[in-house]
Structures are given as structure tokens and as C-alpha cells.
Short mmCIF file of C-alpha atoms in Angstrom, two decimals:
data_model
loop_
_atom_site.label_atom_id
_atom_site.label_comp_id
_atom_site.label_asym_id
_atom_site.label_seq_id
_atom_site.Cartn_x
_atom_site.Cartn_y
_atom_site.Cartn_z
CA MET A 1 19.95 -25.66 81.50
CA LYS A 2 21.11 -25.75 77.91
CA ASN A 3 23.53 -28.53 76.90
CA ILE A 4 26.32 -27.46 74.55
CA LEU A 5 28.78 -29.72 72.76
CA VAL A 6 32.07 -28.09 71.71
CA ALA A 7 34.60 -30.08 69.72
CA VAL A 8 37.86 -29.72 67.83
CA THR A 9 38.10 -31.37 64.42
CA GLY A 10 40.65 -31.87 61.70
CA ALA A 11 40.62 -34.16 58.69
CA SER A 12 38.08 -36.53 60.31
CA PRO A 13 34.73 -34.76 60.74
CA GLN A 14 33.30 -38.16 61.68
CA VAL A 15 34.26 -37.51 65.29
CA LEU A 16 31.21 -35.24 65.59
CA THR A 17 28.66 -37.86 64.60
CA GLU A 18 30.58 -40.47 66.60
CA THR A 19 30.48 -38.22 69.69
CA LEU A 20 26.75 -37.54 69.25
CA TYR A 21 26.20 -41.29 68.86
CA GLY A 22 28.27 -41.94 72.00
CA LEU A 23 26.36 -39.40 74.07
CA HIS A 24 23.05 -40.93 72.95
CA THR A 25 23.94 -44.58 73.50
CA GLN A 26 25.57 -43.88 76.87
CA GLY A 27 22.46 -42.09 78.10
CA LYS A 28 24.28 -38.78 78.48
CA ALA A 29 22.52 -35.46 78.05
CA PHE A 30 22.09 -34.89 74.33
CA PRO A 31 23.26 -31.43 73.21
CA ASP A 32 20.84 -28.69 72.32
CA GLU A 33 23.57 -26.79 70.53
CA MET A 34 26.97 -27.64 69.01
CA TYR A 35 30.11 -25.66 68.19
CA VAL A 36 33.16 -26.85 66.27
CA ILE A 37 36.66 -25.38 66.31
CA THR A 38 38.63 -26.21 63.19
CA THR A 39 40.87 -24.90 60.40
CA GLN A 40 39.81 -23.49 57.05
CA ASP A 41 40.84 -26.63 55.14
CA SER A 42 39.06 -28.91 57.62
CA LYS A 43 35.89 -26.80 57.51
CA GLU A 44 35.41 -27.77 53.88
CA MET A 45 35.63 -31.47 54.75
CA LEU A 46 33.26 -30.90 57.67
CA MET A 47 30.63 -29.19 55.52
CA ASP A 48 30.95 -31.85 52.82
CA GLY A 49 30.57 -34.79 55.19
CA LEU A 50 27.86 -33.46 57.49
CA TYR A 51 25.75 -31.50 55.02
CA THR A 52 26.56 -32.18 51.35
CA ARG A 53 26.65 -35.95 51.93
CA GLY A 54 24.03 -35.69 54.66
CA HIS A 55 25.61 -37.78 57.40
CA LEU A 56 24.44 -35.55 60.25
CA GLN A 57 20.79 -35.75 59.23
CA ALA A 58 21.21 -39.47 58.61
CA LEU A 59 22.28 -39.92 62.25
CA TYR A 60 19.23 -37.99 63.47
CA ASP A 61 16.94 -40.09 61.28
CA GLU A 62 18.55 -43.43 62.16
CA TYR A 63 18.17 -42.97 65.92
CA GLN A 64 15.19 -40.59 66.00
CA LEU A 65 17.28 -37.87 67.63
CA PRO A 66 16.31 -34.24 68.00
CA ALA A 67 18.21 -31.96 65.64
CA VAL A 68 21.00 -30.05 67.36
CA LYS A 69 21.21 -26.31 66.79
CA PHE A 70 24.15 -26.22 64.43
CA ASP A 71 24.82 -24.29 61.26
CA GLU A 72 27.79 -22.68 59.55
CA SER A 73 27.88 -19.88 62.13
CA HIS A 74 28.64 -22.54 64.76
CA ILE A 75 31.81 -23.58 62.94
CA TRP A 76 34.63 -21.49 64.37
CA VAL A 77 37.60 -21.35 62.03
CA ILE A 78 40.76 -20.58 63.99
CA GLU A 79 42.08 -17.11 63.28
CA ASP A 80 44.84 -14.88 64.59
CA GLU A 81 44.35 -11.47 66.20
CA ASP A 82 44.41 -9.84 62.76
CA GLY A 83 41.60 -12.05 61.47
CA ASN A 84 43.81 -14.27 59.30
CA LEU A 85 42.37 -17.77 59.08
CA LEU A 86 44.48 -20.86 59.76
CA HIS A 87 44.41 -23.26 56.84
CA ASP A 88 46.08 -26.39 58.19
CA ALA A 89 47.82 -25.43 61.48
CA LYS A 90 51.08 -27.15 60.52
CA ARG A 91 53.45 -24.25 61.08
CA GLU A 92 55.19 -23.66 64.39
CA GLU A 93 53.73 -20.17 64.71
CA ASP A 94 50.21 -21.57 64.22
CA GLN A 95 50.36 -23.39 67.54
CA SER A 96 50.16 -20.27 69.71
CA VAL A 97 47.34 -18.89 67.55
CA MET A 98 45.47 -22.16 67.98
CA ALA A 99 46.01 -22.17 71.74
CA ASP A 100 44.80 -18.58 72.14
CA PHE A 101 41.71 -19.14 70.00
CA ILE A 102 40.59 -22.34 71.72
CA THR A 103 41.13 -20.89 75.20
CA ARG A 104 39.12 -17.77 74.38
CA LYS A 105 36.22 -19.74 72.93
CA VAL A 106 36.07 -22.02 75.97
CA ALA A 107 36.25 -18.92 78.19
CA TRP A 108 33.26 -17.45 76.36
CA LEU A 109 31.22 -20.64 76.62
CA THR A 110 31.91 -21.20 80.31
CA GLU A 111 30.92 -17.64 81.15
CA GLN A 112 27.32 -18.54 80.26
CA ASP A 113 25.52 -19.43 83.48
CA ASP A 114 22.58 -21.17 81.80
CA CYS A 115 24.49 -23.98 80.10
CA VAL A 116 26.40 -27.22 80.61
CA ILE A 117 29.47 -27.70 78.41
CA HIS A 118 30.52 -31.07 77.06
CA ALA A 119 33.90 -30.81 75.31
CA SER A 120 35.25 -33.44 72.94
CA ILE A 121 38.98 -33.87 72.25
CA ALA A 122 38.47 -36.72 69.77
CA GLY A 123 39.33 -34.72 66.64
CA GLY A 124 41.91 -32.33 65.29
CA ARG A 125 45.65 -32.32 65.64
CA LYS A 126 47.12 -33.57 68.89
CA THR A 127 47.97 -30.02 69.92
CA MET A 128 44.36 -28.96 69.35
CA ALA A 129 43.15 -31.75 71.63
CA PHE A 130 45.71 -30.77 74.26
CA TYR A 131 44.68 -27.11 74.21
CA MET A 132 41.01 -28.04 74.45
CA GLY A 133 41.72 -30.28 77.44
CA TYR A 134 43.86 -27.63 79.07
CA ALA A 135 41.25 -24.92 78.53
CA MET A 136 38.61 -27.13 80.12
CA SER A 137 40.88 -27.86 83.08
CA LEU A 138 41.51 -24.15 83.48
CA LEU A 139 37.92 -22.95 83.02
CA GLY A 140 35.59 -25.93 83.31
CA ARG A 141 32.93 -25.82 86.01
CA GLU A 142 31.52 -28.63 88.13
CA GLN A 143 28.76 -29.35 85.61
CA ASP A 144 31.05 -29.43 82.56
CA THR A 145 32.50 -32.66 81.12
CA LEU A 146 35.20 -33.85 78.72
CA SER A 147 35.30 -36.91 76.48
CA HIS A 148 37.02 -38.87 73.73
CA VAL A 149 35.58 -41.42 71.30
CA PHE A 150 37.25 -44.40 69.64
CA VAL A 151 36.12 -46.61 66.78
CA ASN A 152 37.41 -50.13 66.07
CA ASP A 153 40.46 -50.17 63.82
CA GLU A 154 38.90 -51.28 60.55
CA PHE A 155 36.53 -48.28 60.57
CA GLU A 156 39.08 -45.68 61.67
CA PHE A 157 39.78 -43.04 58.97
CA VAL A 158 37.29 -44.65 56.58
CA ARG A 159 35.83 -41.82 54.52
CA ASP A 160 32.24 -43.08 54.40
CA PHE A 161 31.92 -44.18 58.02
CA TYR A 162 30.19 -41.70 60.33
CA PHE A 163 28.33 -43.85 62.89
CA PRO A 164 27.16 -47.45 63.48
CA THR A 165 23.87 -48.12 61.73
CA LEU A 166 20.96 -50.22 62.96
CA LYS A 167 20.65 -52.05 59.65
CA ASP A 168 23.15 -53.43 57.15
CA ASN A 169 24.98 -50.71 55.29
CA TRP A 170 28.01 -51.65 53.22
CA ILE A 171 30.80 -49.16 52.54
CA THR A 172 34.29 -49.24 51.04
CA GLY A 173 37.03 -49.99 53.57
CA LYS A 174 40.67 -48.88 53.72
CA LYS A 175 42.13 -51.88 51.90
CA PRO A 176 41.71 -52.40 48.14
CA GLY A 177 38.51 -54.28 47.45
CA GLU A 178 37.49 -54.30 51.12
CA THR A 179 33.88 -53.67 52.13
CA LEU A 180 32.63 -53.01 55.65
CA ASN A 181 29.21 -53.19 57.24
CA THR A 182 28.62 -50.09 59.37
CA LYS A 183 26.24 -52.16 61.50
CA ASP A 184 29.33 -53.97 62.85
CA ALA A 185 31.17 -50.82 63.94
CA GLU A 186 31.84 -50.27 67.63
CA ILE A 187 32.14 -46.83 69.19
CA THR A 188 33.82 -46.50 72.58
CA PHE A 189 32.79 -43.34 74.40
CA ALA A 190 35.19 -42.40 77.18
CA GLU A 191 34.42 -39.60 79.61
CA ILE A 192 37.70 -38.15 80.86
CA PRO A 193 38.12 -36.94 84.44
CA PHE A 194 39.99 -33.64 84.63
CA VAL A 195 41.28 -31.31 87.31
CA ARG A 196 39.08 -28.23 87.59
CA MET A 197 41.21 -25.22 88.47
CA ARG A 198 38.62 -22.51 88.00
CA LYS A 199 37.86 -22.09 91.70
CA SER A 200 41.55 -21.59 92.47
CA LEU A 201 41.84 -18.72 89.99
CA SER A 202 41.13 -15.14 90.89
CA ASN A 203 38.17 -13.45 89.27
CA ASP A 204 40.57 -10.92 87.78
CA LEU A 205 42.53 -13.63 86.01
CA ILE A 206 39.40 -15.35 84.70
CA GLY A 207 38.14 -12.01 83.46
CA GLN A 208 41.37 -11.36 81.59
CA ILE A 209 41.58 -14.74 79.85
CA ASP A 210 39.28 -13.64 77.04
CA GLN A 211 41.80 -10.91 76.16
CA ALA A 212 45.08 -12.57 77.21
CA SER A 213 47.01 -15.10 75.19
CA PHE A 214 47.32 -18.75 76.19
CA SER A 215 50.98 -18.24 77.06
CA LYS A 216 50.25 -15.19 79.21
CA THR A 217 47.61 -17.11 81.12
CA VAL A 218 50.02 -19.98 81.76
CA ALA A 219 52.74 -17.56 82.83
CA LYS A 220 50.42 -15.74 85.24
CA MET A 221 49.47 -19.01 86.90
CA ASN A 222 53.07 -20.20 87.11
CA ALA A 223 54.25 -16.85 88.46
CA ALA A 224 52.41 -17.49 91.71
CA ASN A 225 54.43 -20.64 92.37
CA GLN A 226 57.84 -20.11 90.78
CA LYS A 227 60.76 -17.75 91.14
CA LEU A 228 61.28 -15.69 88.04
CA SER A 229 64.13 -17.00 85.93
CA VAL A 230 65.12 -17.16 82.29
CA LYS A 231 66.67 -20.12 80.53
CA VAL A 232 68.58 -19.34 77.36
CA SER A 233 68.73 -22.32 74.99
CA MET A 234 71.13 -21.71 72.13
CA ASN A 235 70.28 -25.07 70.54
CA ALA A 236 66.53 -24.47 70.54
CA LYS A 237 66.96 -20.69 70.09
CA THR A 238 64.46 -20.03 72.86
CA LEU A 239 64.09 -18.01 76.02
CA SER A 240 62.10 -19.99 78.56
CA VAL A 241 60.24 -18.02 81.22
CA LEU A 242 57.68 -19.48 83.65
CA GLY A 243 57.18 -22.53 81.48
CA ILE A 244 56.79 -20.54 78.26
CA ASP A 245 59.26 -21.09 75.40
CA ILE A 246 59.73 -17.95 73.31
CA LYS A 247 61.36 -18.55 69.93
CA LEU A 248 64.00 -16.05 68.77
CA THR A 249 66.11 -15.73 65.63
CA PRO A 250 69.81 -16.65 65.81
CA LYS A 251 70.70 -12.96 65.77
CA GLU A 252 68.30 -12.23 68.64
CA ILE A 253 69.20 -15.17 70.88
CA ALA A 254 72.91 -14.45 70.41
CA PHE A 255 72.42 -10.81 71.39
CA TYR A 256 70.41 -11.66 74.52
CA GLN A 257 73.07 -14.16 75.57
CA TRP A 258 75.86 -11.70 74.78
CA LEU A 259 74.20 -8.95 76.84
CA LEU A 260 73.79 -11.33 79.78
CA GLN A 261 77.54 -11.89 79.69
CA GLN A 262 78.39 -8.19 79.97
CA PRO A 263 79.49 -6.72 83.33
CA ASN A 264 76.28 -6.02 85.29
CA ARG A 265 74.40 -7.25 82.18
CA SER A 266 74.68 -3.72 80.83
CA ILE A 267 76.36 -1.74 78.05
CA LEU A 268 76.78 2.00 77.52
CA ALA A 269 76.66 2.52 73.76
CA ASP A 270 78.93 5.58 73.69
CA ARG A 271 81.86 6.40 71.37
CA VAL A 272 84.23 4.22 73.38
CA PHE A 273 81.86 1.26 72.97
CA THR A 274 81.31 1.73 69.23
CA ASP A 275 85.06 2.06 68.60
CA ASN A 276 85.84 -1.24 70.33
CA LYS A 277 85.92 -4.23 67.95
CA GLN A 278 86.15 -6.66 70.86
CA HIS A 279 82.38 -6.36 71.33
CA SER A 280 81.88 -7.55 67.75
CA ILE A 281 84.28 -10.44 68.30
CA ASN A 282 82.52 -11.53 71.49
CA TYR A 283 79.10 -11.30 69.86
CA LEU A 284 80.15 -13.23 66.75
CA ASP A 285 81.71 -15.96 68.90
CA ILE A 286 78.17 -16.60 70.15
CA TYR A 287 76.28 -15.89 66.92
CA THR A 288 78.33 -18.22 64.70
CA GLN A 289 77.36 -21.13 66.94
CA VAL A 290 73.75 -20.80 65.77
CA GLY A 291 73.63 -18.63 62.64
CA ASP A 292 75.39 -17.83 59.36
CA ASP A 293 73.20 -15.14 57.78
CA PRO A 294 75.29 -13.03 55.35
CA ARG A 295 73.24 -9.98 56.35
CA VAL A 296 74.71 -10.30 59.84
CA LEU A 297 78.20 -11.57 59.01
CA THR A 298 78.92 -9.46 55.95
CA GLY A 299 76.37 -6.68 56.02
CA THR A 300 76.73 -5.75 59.70
CA PHE A 301 80.20 -6.95 60.69
CA GLY A 302 82.18 -7.15 57.43
CA ILE A 303 82.98 -10.87 57.71
CA GLU A 304 82.90 -12.77 54.39
CA ASN A 305 81.36 -15.96 55.81
CA THR A 306 81.57 -18.39 58.74
CA ILE A 307 84.62 -20.09 57.24
CA ALA A 308 86.48 -16.79 57.16
CA TRP A 309 85.43 -16.17 60.76
CA LYS A 310 86.64 -19.56 61.94
CA GLU A 311 89.94 -19.01 60.13
CA GLY A 312 90.40 -15.73 61.98
CA ASP A 313 90.04 -13.45 58.96
CA ILE A 314 88.86 -10.31 60.75
CA ALA A 315 90.81 -7.66 58.84
CA MET A 316 87.58 -6.03 57.64
CA LEU A 317 85.70 -6.50 60.93
CA LYS A 318 83.29 -3.67 61.74
CA THR A 319 82.36 -2.45 65.19
CA MET A 320 78.92 -2.94 66.74
CA GLU A 321 76.71 0.08 66.10
CA VAL A 322 73.60 1.31 67.88
CA GLU A 323 71.78 0.86 64.56
CA PHE A 324 72.37 -2.88 65.02
CA ILE A 325 71.39 -3.01 68.69
CA GLN A 326 68.14 -1.05 68.73
CA PRO A 327 66.18 -3.14 66.16
CA ILE A 328 67.21 -6.34 67.95
CA ARG A 329 66.06 -4.94 71.27
CA SER A 330 62.70 -3.98 69.74
CA SER A 331 62.11 -7.35 68.07
CA VAL A 332 63.10 -9.36 71.16
CA ASN A 333 60.91 -7.25 73.42
CA SER A 334 58.00 -7.53 71.00
CA LYS A 335 58.15 -11.35 71.13
CA LEU A 336 58.42 -11.29 74.92
CA LYS A 337 55.45 -8.90 75.12
CA ASN A 338 53.29 -11.24 73.02
CA ALA A 339 54.03 -14.18 75.32
CA LEU A 340 54.30 -12.76 78.83
CA PRO A 341 52.18 -10.73 81.28
CA ILE A 342 53.31 -7.12 81.60
CA ASP A 343 54.71 -7.50 85.12
CA VAL A 344 56.88 -10.44 83.99
CA LEU A 345 57.88 -8.70 80.77
CA GLU A 346 59.32 -5.76 82.68
CA LYS A 347 61.75 -8.06 84.50
CA VAL A 348 62.85 -10.06 81.45
CA LYS A 349 62.98 -7.62 78.55
CA ILE A 350 66.00 -5.69 77.27
CA GLN A 351 65.80 -2.34 79.00
CA SER A 352 67.06 0.91 77.51
CA LYS A 353 67.54 4.50 78.59
CA LYS A 354 68.93 7.45 76.69
CA GLN A 355 70.69 10.40 78.29
CA LYS A 356 72.35 13.19 76.34
CA GLY A 357 71.97 11.16 73.16
CA ILE A 358 73.79 8.10 74.54
CA ALA A 359 71.82 4.88 75.11
CA THR A 360 72.28 2.34 77.87
CA TYR A 361 70.97 -1.21 77.35
CA TRP A 362 70.63 -3.77 80.10
CA ILE A 363 68.87 -6.85 81.44
CA GLU A 364 67.83 -6.77 85.09
CA PRO A 365 70.70 -8.21 87.17
CA GLU A 366 68.21 -9.72 89.65
CA LEU A 367 66.82 -12.03 86.96
CA ILE A 368 67.90 -15.60 87.68
CA LEU A 369 69.75 -17.16 84.75
CA ILE A 370 69.49 -20.91 84.13
CA CYS A 371 72.17 -22.30 81.85
CA ASP A 372 71.08 -24.61 79.05
#
């Protein structure tokens, strides 16, 4: 059986050499092959520390270790479905990309019958570590393991420290004028027990994980144990379905909430509807709680600004047109589609039907609404 180490890293590539050191000193199976999941910015630090400055080879030489199969092709830079690389994973939208990528890579590794996976969550952003741990819990097999490594405080985040040495080796510490002897460093290697859910998943679901998003996988699992409901949070501007929070714009969240408040959660966008300014008033009552975009207030509804709205200046108020409704429906449904399995999507999305040129829009009345 081939032993494979897979790790997430960020600004501290040292976690790789520290993990290899921990596996060796704890008598664990030493990896034959290694993969790293990281961002584009962190890859440069990884290559510099391990190869340009030679710390990986130095570890092998210091402890007479066999070289692990590991080259640049084993460094997986997180990318979205369009192939765009993540540079630092700081943005909110990066988190779902990161989750999808890590889950798919762990799915691919655990599909190989001839290997044992050891996953490290010691590096990377906290969300990266969480997604790695979750993916292992979801897909890890009996033979697979998970670990973390710690180094004593004075050596943590020290640029030139990569592993404890057998002989004296003095490096610059974190404090001005401070020097540290890497021989004195202590690495704590902690193997982490985790719940293995793989056997409780259907083969169909496991087979779909490589194509499905992280959120869709979570939703599918939660769907088996929860009644379908939607929570509308105006403060967070999210729809929450089966444990998945789906971020919407103020215009979108206000429209979804407004539609839920209509009789039977439905509107018939005929001439009577588009001539009735009360619909605009009711919508703006909700929208102005969370948004003040001039394109909505002035461009769509003819309101100068939120101050004018609050003062009741609605002389120039425009009615709600289908040209306003349809793009919102499309954008909301697109975000729901990206986050939810198709069978859940169909019960949560904004439905529409056109007859004789007149559109009806609705949200399924059976959907349970949870108030924020």
C-alpha cells in the first residue's frame, strides 16, 4: 500500500517539514508521495522555502529519510470551476471555491484503493483546515488518518525554522537581536480522531462528490434528516437552506422576502399588477431596510434617495415592471442552483410560468418559512 500525505498550507510552508518530522519521530508510516493544497501566493513561499532554500532536502539529509515523491505537479493551487487561481483566499466568495476544491481533491485521493491517506490540517487559513477535516470525515476510510503539528512558541512563525536539528544550528528569532538554536525546538505531533461517515453514504452520493460542490454535498446529507425550510435573514442578507447560507444582494433578498409576503406567495404580473404602485411601496419598505442603491431607488422606482423615501416623497414613484422582476428571479435562482442539489432547488427557487404573454411568479407555498 502506498502512503500519501496531503496537506493544506498558507504563509507557513514549515508545516510540511514539521509534519514529515513528526511522522518520522512518532514511528508513523513515512509517506511515499505528498500533495499540497494552497493558494497562488502561498505556492511561491512554499517553493522558496522547500526548494530554493533547500529545507526539504536538508530534512532528508539530517535524518537519513527517503525522498518523498513530490514536485511542482504535486502542489495543487486552488482554482474555481473556470480555472481562475486563488491568490490569497481572503474574500468571502473564495471560501466556497476553497471548500469545493479541497473536497474534490480528497475525493480523488480516497478513491484510490492502493493507498493510505494521511491528511494534515496544520497549515493554511482556519477555513482551509476545517474543510480538510470535514472532507476527511466525509470520505476518509478506516486506514486513513488526520493530524496536526505544533511547535513551541519561540519557534512559531520563525522564517528560518523548518524542523528540529540534531546538531546546533543558530537562526534569527522573532524578537530584535534574538537567536534560536533549532536543536532546542520541540514538535508536538497530534493524531486527531475523526468520525468516518463514508460507510453511511450511498455510493451514488460518493460518486457525485467529485462533480458536486461542497455546499450541495452538505445539503444532500442534511436533506435526509431535516424538513425542508428556508430562513430569510435580512441582516445577513442570506437564505439559509439545509444548513447552507446563500448570500444575496439587498435587492435580491428584499424581493424574495416581498414575494413570500404576497397572498399564496404568488404574483400575476399583468396590467393590473404593473399599474399598482402599492407593490412598489411594499417592496421599498423592505428594500430600504438593507439597501440604498440609487440604481434601485432612482433608476427603477423614481425615488431620489432613502431620505426622500423616509420623508414620504413618493410623487415620482414608478410601478414595478416585469423588466425589474425577471433579472432578479434569474440571479437569485442562479445562486441557489450553485449551492443546492437540483431536487432541493426546485422547492426553494422563484418559479415562473408564462401564459398568453403574462408571467406568474411564485415560491412554493409548502416551503416552511423560518423567521429571522
